[in-house]
GROMACS .gro file of C-alpha atoms in nm:
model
  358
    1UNK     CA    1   3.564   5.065   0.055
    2UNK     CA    2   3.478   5.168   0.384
    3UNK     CA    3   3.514   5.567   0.426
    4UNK     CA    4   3.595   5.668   0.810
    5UNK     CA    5   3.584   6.029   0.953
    6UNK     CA    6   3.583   6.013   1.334
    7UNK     CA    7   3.463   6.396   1.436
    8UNK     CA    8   3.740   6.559   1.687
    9UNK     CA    9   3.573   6.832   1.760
   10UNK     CA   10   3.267   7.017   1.636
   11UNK     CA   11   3.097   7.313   1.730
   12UNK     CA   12   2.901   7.682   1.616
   13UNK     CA   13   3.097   7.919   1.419
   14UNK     CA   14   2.849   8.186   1.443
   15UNK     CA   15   2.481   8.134   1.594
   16UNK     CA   16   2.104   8.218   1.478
   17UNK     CA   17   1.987   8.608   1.430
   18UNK     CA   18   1.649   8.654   1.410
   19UNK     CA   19   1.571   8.824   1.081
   20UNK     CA   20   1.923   8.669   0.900
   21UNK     CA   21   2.033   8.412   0.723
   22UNK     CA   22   2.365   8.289   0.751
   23UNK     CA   23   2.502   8.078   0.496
   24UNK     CA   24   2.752   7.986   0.230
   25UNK     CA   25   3.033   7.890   0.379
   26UNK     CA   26   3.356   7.868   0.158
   27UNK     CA   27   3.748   7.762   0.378
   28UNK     CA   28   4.110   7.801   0.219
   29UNK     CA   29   4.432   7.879   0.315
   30UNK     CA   30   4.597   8.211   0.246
   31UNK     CA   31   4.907   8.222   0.066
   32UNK     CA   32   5.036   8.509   0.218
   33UNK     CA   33   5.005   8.448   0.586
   34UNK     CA   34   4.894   8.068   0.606
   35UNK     CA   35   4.599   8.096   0.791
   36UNK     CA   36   4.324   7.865   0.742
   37UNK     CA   37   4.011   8.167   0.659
   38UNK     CA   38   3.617   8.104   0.617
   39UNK     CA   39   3.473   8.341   0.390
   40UNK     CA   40   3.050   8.344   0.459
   41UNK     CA   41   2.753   8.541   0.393
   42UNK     CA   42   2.430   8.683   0.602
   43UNK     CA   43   2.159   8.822   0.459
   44UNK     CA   44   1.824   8.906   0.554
   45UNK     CA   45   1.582   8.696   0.562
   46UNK     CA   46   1.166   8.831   0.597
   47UNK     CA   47   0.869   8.627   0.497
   48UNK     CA   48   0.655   8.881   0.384
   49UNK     CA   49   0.881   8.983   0.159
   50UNK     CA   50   0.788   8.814  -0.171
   51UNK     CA   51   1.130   8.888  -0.386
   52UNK     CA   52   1.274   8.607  -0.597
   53UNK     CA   53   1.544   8.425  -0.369
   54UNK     CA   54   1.381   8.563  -0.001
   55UNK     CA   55   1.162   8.276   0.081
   56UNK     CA   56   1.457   8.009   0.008
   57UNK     CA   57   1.807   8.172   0.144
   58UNK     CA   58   1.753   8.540   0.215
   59UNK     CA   59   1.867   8.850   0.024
   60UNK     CA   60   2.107   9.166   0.080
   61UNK     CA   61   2.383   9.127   0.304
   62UNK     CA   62   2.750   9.116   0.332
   63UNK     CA   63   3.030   8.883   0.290
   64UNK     CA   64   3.235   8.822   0.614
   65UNK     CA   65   3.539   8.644   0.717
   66UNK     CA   66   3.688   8.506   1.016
   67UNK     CA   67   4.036   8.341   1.096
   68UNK     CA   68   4.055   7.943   1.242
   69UNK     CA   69   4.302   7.843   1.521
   70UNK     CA   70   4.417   7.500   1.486
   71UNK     CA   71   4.596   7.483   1.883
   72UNK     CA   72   4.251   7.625   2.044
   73UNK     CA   73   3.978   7.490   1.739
   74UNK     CA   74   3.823   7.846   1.788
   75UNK     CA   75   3.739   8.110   1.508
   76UNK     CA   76   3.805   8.460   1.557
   77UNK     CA   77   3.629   8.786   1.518
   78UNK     CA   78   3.418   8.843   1.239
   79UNK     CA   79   3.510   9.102   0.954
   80UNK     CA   80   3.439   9.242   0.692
   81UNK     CA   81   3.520   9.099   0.358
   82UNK     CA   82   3.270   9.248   0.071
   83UNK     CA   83   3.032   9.512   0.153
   84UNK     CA   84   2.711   9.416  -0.067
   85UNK     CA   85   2.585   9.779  -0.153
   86UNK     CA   86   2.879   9.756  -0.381
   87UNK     CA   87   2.671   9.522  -0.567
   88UNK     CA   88   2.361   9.518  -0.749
   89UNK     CA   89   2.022   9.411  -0.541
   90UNK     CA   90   1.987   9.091  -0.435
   91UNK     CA   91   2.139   8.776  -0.287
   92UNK     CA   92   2.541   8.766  -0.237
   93UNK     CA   93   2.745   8.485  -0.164
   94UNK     CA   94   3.135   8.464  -0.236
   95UNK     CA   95   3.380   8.116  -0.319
   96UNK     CA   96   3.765   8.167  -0.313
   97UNK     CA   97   4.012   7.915  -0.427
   98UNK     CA   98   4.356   7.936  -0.367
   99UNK     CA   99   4.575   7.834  -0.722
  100UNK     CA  100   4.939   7.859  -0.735
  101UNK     CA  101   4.979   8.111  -0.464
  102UNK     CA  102   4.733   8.290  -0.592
  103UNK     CA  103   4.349   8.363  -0.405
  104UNK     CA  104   4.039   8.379  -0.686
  105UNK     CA  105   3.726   8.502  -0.533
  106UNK     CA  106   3.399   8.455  -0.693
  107UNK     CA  107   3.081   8.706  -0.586
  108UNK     CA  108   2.755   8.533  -0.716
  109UNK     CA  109   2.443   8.810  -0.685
  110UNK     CA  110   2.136   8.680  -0.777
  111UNK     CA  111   1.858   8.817  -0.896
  112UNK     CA  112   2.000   9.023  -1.160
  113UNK     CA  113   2.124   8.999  -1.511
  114UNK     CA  114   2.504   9.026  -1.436
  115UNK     CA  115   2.538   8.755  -1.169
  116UNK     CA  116   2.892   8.658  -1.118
  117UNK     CA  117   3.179   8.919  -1.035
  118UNK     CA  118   3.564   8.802  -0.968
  119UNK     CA  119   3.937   8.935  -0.834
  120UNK     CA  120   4.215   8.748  -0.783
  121UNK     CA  121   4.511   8.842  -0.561
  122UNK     CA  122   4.799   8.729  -0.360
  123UNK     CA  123   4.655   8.764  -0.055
  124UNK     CA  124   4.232   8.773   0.053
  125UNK     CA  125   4.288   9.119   0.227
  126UNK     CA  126   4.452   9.212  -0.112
  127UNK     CA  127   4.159   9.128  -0.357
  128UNK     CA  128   4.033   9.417  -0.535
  129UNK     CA  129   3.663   9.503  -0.581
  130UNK     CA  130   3.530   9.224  -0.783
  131UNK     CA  131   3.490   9.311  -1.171
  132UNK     CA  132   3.180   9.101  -1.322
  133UNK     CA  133   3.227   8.796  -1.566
  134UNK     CA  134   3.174   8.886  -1.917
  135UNK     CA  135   2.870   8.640  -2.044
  136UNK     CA  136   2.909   8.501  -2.329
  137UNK     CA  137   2.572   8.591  -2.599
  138UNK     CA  138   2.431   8.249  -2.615
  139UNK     CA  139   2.459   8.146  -2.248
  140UNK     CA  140   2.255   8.271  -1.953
  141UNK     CA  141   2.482   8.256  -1.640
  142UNK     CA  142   2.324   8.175  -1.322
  143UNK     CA  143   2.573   8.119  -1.097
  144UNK     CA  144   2.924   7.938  -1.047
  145UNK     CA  145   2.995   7.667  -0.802
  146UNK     CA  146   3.256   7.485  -0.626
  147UNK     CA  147   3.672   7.554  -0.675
  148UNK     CA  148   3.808   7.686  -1.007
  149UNK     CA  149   4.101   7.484  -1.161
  150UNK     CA  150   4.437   7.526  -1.257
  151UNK     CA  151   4.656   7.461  -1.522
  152UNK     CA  152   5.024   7.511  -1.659
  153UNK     CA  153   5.158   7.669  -1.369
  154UNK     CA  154   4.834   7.885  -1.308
  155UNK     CA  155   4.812   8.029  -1.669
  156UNK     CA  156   4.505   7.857  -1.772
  157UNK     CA  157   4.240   7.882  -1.531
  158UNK     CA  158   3.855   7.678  -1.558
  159UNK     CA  159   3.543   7.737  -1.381
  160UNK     CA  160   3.238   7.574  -1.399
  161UNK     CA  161   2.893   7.796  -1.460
  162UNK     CA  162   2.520   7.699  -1.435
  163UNK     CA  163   2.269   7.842  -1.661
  164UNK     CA  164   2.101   7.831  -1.999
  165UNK     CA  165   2.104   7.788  -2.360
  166UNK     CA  166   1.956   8.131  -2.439
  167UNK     CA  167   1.842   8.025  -2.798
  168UNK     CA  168   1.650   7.687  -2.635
  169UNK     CA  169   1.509   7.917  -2.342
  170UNK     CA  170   1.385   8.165  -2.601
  171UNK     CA  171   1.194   7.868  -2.756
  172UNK     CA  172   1.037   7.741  -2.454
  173UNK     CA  173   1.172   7.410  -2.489
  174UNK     CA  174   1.278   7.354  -2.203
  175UNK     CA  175   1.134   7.228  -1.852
  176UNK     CA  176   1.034   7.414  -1.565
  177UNK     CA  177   1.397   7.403  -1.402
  178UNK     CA  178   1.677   7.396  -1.697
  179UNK     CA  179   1.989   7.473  -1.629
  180UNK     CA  180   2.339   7.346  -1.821
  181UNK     CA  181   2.650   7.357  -1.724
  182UNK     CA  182   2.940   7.590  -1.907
  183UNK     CA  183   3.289   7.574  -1.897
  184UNK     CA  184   3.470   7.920  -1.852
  185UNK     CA  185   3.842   7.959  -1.944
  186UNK     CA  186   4.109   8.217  -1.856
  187UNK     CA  187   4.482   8.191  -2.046
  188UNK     CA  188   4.609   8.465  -1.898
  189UNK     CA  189   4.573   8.393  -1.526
  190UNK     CA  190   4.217   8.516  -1.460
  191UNK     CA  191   4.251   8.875  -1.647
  192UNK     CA  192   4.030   8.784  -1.897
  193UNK     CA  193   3.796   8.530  -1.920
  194UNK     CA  194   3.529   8.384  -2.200
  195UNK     CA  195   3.292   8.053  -2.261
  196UNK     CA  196   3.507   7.729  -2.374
  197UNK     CA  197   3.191   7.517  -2.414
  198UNK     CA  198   2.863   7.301  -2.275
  199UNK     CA  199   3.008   7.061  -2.032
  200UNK     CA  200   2.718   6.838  -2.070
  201UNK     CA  201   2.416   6.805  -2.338
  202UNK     CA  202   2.135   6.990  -2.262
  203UNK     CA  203   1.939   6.719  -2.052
  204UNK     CA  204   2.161   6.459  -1.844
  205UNK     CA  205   1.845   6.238  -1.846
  206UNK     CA  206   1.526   6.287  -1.973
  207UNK     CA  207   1.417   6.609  -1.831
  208UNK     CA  208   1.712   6.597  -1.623
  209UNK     CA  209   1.950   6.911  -1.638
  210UNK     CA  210   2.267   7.023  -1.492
  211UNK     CA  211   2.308   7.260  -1.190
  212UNK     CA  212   2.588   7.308  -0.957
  213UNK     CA  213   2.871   7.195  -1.031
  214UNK     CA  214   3.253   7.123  -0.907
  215UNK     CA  215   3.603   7.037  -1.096
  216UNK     CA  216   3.904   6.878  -0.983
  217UNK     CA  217   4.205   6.811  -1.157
  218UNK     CA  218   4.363   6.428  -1.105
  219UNK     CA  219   4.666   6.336  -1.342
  220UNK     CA  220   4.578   6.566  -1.613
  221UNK     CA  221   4.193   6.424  -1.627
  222UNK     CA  222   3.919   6.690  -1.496
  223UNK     CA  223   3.626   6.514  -1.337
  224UNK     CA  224   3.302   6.728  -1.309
  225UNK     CA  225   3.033   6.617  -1.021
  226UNK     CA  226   2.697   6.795  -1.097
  227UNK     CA  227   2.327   6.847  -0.932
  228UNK     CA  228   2.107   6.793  -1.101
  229UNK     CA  229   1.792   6.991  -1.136
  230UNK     CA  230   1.418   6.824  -1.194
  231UNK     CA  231   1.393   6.579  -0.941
  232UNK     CA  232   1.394   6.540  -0.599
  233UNK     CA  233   1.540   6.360  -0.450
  234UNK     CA  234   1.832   6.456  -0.725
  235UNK     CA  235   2.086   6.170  -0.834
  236UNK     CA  236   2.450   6.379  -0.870
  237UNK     CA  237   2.605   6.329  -1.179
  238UNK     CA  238   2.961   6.287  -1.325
  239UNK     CA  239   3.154   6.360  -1.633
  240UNK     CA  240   3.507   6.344  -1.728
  241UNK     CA  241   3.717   6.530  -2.020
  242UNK     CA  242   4.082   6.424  -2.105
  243UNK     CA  243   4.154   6.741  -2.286
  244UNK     CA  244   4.119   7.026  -2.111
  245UNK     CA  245   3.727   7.021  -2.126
  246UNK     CA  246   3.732   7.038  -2.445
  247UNK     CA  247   3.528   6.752  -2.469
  248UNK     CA  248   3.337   6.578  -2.188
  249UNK     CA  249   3.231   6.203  -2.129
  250UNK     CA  250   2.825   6.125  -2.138
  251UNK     CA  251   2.750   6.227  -1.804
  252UNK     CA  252   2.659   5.892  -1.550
  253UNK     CA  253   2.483   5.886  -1.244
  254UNK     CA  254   2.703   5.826  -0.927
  255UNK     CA  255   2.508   5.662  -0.681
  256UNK     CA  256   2.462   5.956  -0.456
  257UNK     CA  257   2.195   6.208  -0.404
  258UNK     CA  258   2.221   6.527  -0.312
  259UNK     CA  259   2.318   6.886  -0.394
  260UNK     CA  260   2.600   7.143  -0.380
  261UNK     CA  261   2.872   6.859  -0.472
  262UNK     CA  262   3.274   7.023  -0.328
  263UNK     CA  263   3.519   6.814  -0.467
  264UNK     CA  264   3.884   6.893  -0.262
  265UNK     CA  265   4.228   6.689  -0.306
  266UNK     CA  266   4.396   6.646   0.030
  267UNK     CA  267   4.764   6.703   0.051
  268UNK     CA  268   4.836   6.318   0.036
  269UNK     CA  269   4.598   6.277  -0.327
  270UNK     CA  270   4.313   6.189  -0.114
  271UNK     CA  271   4.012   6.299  -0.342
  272UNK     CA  272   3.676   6.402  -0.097
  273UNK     CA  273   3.328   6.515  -0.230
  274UNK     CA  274   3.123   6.729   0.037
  275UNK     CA  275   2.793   6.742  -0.054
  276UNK     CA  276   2.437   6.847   0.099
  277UNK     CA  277   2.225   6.502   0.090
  278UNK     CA  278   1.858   6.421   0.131
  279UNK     CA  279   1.697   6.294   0.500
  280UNK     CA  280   1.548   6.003   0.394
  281UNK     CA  281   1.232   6.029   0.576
  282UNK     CA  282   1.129   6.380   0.492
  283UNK     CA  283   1.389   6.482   0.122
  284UNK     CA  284   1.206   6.808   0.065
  285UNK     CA  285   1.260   6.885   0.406
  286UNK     CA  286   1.583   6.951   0.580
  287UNK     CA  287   1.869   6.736   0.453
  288UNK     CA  288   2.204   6.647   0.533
  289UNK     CA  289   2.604   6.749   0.501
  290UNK     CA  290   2.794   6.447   0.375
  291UNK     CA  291   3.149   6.333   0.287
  292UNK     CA  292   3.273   6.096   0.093
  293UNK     CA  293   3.566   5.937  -0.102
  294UNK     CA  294   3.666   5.926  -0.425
  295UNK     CA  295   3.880   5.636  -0.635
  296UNK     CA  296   3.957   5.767  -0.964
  297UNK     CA  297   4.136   5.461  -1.043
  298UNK     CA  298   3.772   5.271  -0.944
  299UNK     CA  299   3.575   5.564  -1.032
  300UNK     CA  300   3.357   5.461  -0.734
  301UNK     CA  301   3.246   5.675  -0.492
  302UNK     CA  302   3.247   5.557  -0.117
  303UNK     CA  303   2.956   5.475   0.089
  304UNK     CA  304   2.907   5.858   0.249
  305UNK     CA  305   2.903   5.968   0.592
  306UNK     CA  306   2.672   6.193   0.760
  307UNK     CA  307   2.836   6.492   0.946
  308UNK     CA  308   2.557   6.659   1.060
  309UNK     CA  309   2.149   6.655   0.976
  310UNK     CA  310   1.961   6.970   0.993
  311UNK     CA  311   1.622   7.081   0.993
  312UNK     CA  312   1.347   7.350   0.818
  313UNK     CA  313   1.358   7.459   0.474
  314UNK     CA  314   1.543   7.271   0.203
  315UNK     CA  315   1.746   7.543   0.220
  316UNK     CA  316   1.828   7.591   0.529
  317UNK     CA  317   2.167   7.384   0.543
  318UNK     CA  318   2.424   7.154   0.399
  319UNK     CA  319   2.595   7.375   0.127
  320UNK     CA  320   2.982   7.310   0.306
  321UNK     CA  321   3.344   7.335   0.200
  322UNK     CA  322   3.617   7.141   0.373
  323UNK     CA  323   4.000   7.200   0.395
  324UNK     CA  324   4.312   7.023   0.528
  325UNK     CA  325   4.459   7.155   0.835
  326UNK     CA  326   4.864   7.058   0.770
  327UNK     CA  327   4.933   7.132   1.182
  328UNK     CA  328   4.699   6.907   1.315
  329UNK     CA  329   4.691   6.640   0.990
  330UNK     CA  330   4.328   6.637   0.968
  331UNK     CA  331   4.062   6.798   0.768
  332UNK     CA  332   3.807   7.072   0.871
  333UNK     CA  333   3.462   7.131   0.779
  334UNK     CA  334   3.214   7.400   0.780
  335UNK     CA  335   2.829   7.404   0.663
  336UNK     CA  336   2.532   7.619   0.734
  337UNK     CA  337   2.282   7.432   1.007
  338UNK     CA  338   1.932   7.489   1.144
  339UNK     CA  339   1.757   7.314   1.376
  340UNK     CA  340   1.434   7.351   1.398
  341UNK     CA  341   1.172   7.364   1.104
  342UNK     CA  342   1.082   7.771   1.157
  343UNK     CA  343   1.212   8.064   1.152
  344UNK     CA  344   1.442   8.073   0.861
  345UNK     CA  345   1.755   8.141   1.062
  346UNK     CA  346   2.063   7.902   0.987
  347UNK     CA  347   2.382   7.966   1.096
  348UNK     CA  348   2.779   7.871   1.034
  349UNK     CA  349   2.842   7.499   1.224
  350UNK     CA  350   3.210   7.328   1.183
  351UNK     CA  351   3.351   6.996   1.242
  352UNK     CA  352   3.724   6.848   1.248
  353UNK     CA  353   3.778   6.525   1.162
  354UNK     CA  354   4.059   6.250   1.149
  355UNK     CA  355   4.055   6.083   0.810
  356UNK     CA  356   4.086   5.694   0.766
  357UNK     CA  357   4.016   5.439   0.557
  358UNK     CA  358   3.990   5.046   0.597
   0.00000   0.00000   0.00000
């Protein structure tokens, strides 16, 4: 299968600040008004300041939000979405999905012990100050990633978390970077949530574990795409469950590499995976933003195509989200971007692009 995405326009969002890091980008479609909204965050970013997180994305900061016109391609002012002296210390970054007319924002704040916060509303500019995630005893959250799914008309909501088995952490046994993915359930719409279950076992491969990782729902079957953490360049993962995630499939390598997998379901049942890939030349230096297609008939992944390659820190681009645009029938993308090696000053970069296939 040959996977075609001719770019109609790209282009800057926002641009580099010295002394910031601008990153995280996360696109949907409000319910209440229909416009197409990115949701990012900037933070600081200082080299001599030797807190956990600073030297790879920046701490502090805010979450903002702009609006995307589809006639002129242009975002609009930036505003304000989440204020982070609300939160704890640290790094903030925010992912909405939008479920049954319904928008679910999740606030990751890292480091600290409570990490993940959530509110759900009808519209963005209606979401109420985010309440944290309860964590279950035996499971050390990290962080969430990707879109949350839904089920039975938006009753039963599931979210994927990264973290650890506290009881195998407290033993030691575990590698320098062990993470394992959970499965978090809501039945009553998002009001309450608690732990379902270990998506995966605790090592993919041998001392290979689970990190991010995204959910889609395809005729009642939830396929989970995850990175990967204890080897670089990382091979993403995939696992399936037929019931709910109540059980998953032994998880099987998919022929890509990369990070920060976004699975989204176009209008027309088109499945895409967004993902931050490797540079081939340099992996642990500067990387990629990728698309590519799912077949879930196949379960074959197509050849992906390289939207943009960026330079500096591994962490200083790639993470992306991407979004169908119904007026214009074609699908937008945004990622973070640097490029040049130093400073450590990415910023917001977006691309449209008409979606084929031969």
């Amino acid at each position: 299968m040959t996977f075609q995405i001719p770019i109609i326009a790209q282009g800057d969002v926002t641009h580099a600040i010295p002394g910031h890091y601008t990153s995280f980008p996360s696109l949907f479609q409000d319910p209440a008004s229909g416009d197409i909204i990115l949701v990012y965050r900037r933070g600081v970013y200082d080299d001599t300041d030797a807190r956990p997180g600073m030297s790879a994305h920046g701490l502090e900061g805010n979450l903002y939000w702009r609006r995307f016109d589809e006639a002129s391609l242009q975002f609009g002012d930036e505003m304000l979405l989440c204020d982070g002296a609300h939160y704890p210390p640290g790094l903030i970054d925010g992912n909405i999905t939008v479920a049954d007319g319904r928008v679910h924002l999740f606030v990751r704040r890292y480091p600290h012990p409570q990490p993940v916060f959530y509110s759900q509303g009808s519209s963005f500019l209606d979401l109420s100050q985010p309440d944290p995630v309860p964590v279950d005893p035996g499971f050390y959250m990290g962080a969430q990633w990707g879109r949350l799914v839904s089920l039975h008309g938006g009753k039963t909501l599931l979210q994927a978390f990264y973290g650890g088995d506290v009881a195998l952490m407290n033993r030691g046994e575990f590698p320098q970077y062990y993470t394992r993915p959970a499965l978090y359930r809501s039945n009553d719409g998002g009001t309450t949530w608690a732990m379902q279950g270990w998506m995966t076992p605790e090592y993919l491969e041998d001392r290979l574990c689970g990190n991010e990782t995204t959910l889609v729902n395809i005729q009642r079957r939830l396929y989970a795409v995850m990175r990967c953490a204890g080897e670089s360049p990382g091979p993403l993962f995939m696992t399936t469950s037929d019931d709910e995630g109540e059980t998953w499939s032994q998880p099987v390598r998919t022929g890509l590499y990369g990070e920060a997998p976004m699975f989204y379901q176009a209008p027309d049942g088109t499945v895409l995976l967004g993902f931050r890939g490797y540079r081939e030349a340099s992996p642990k230096e500067g990387g990629t933003f990728s698309l590519t297609r799912f077949d879930p008939v196949t379960m074959q992944f197509a050849s992906p195509v390289v939207i943009e390659t960026y330079l500096g820190n591994h962490y200083d681009g790639g993470y992306g989200d991407l979004i169908w645009l119904p007026g214009r029938q074609q699908l937008l993308v945004s990622y973070y971007f640097s490029n040049t090696p130093v400073p450590r000053n990415p910023w917001i970069r977006f691309a449209v692009l008409a979606l084929g296939q031969t």
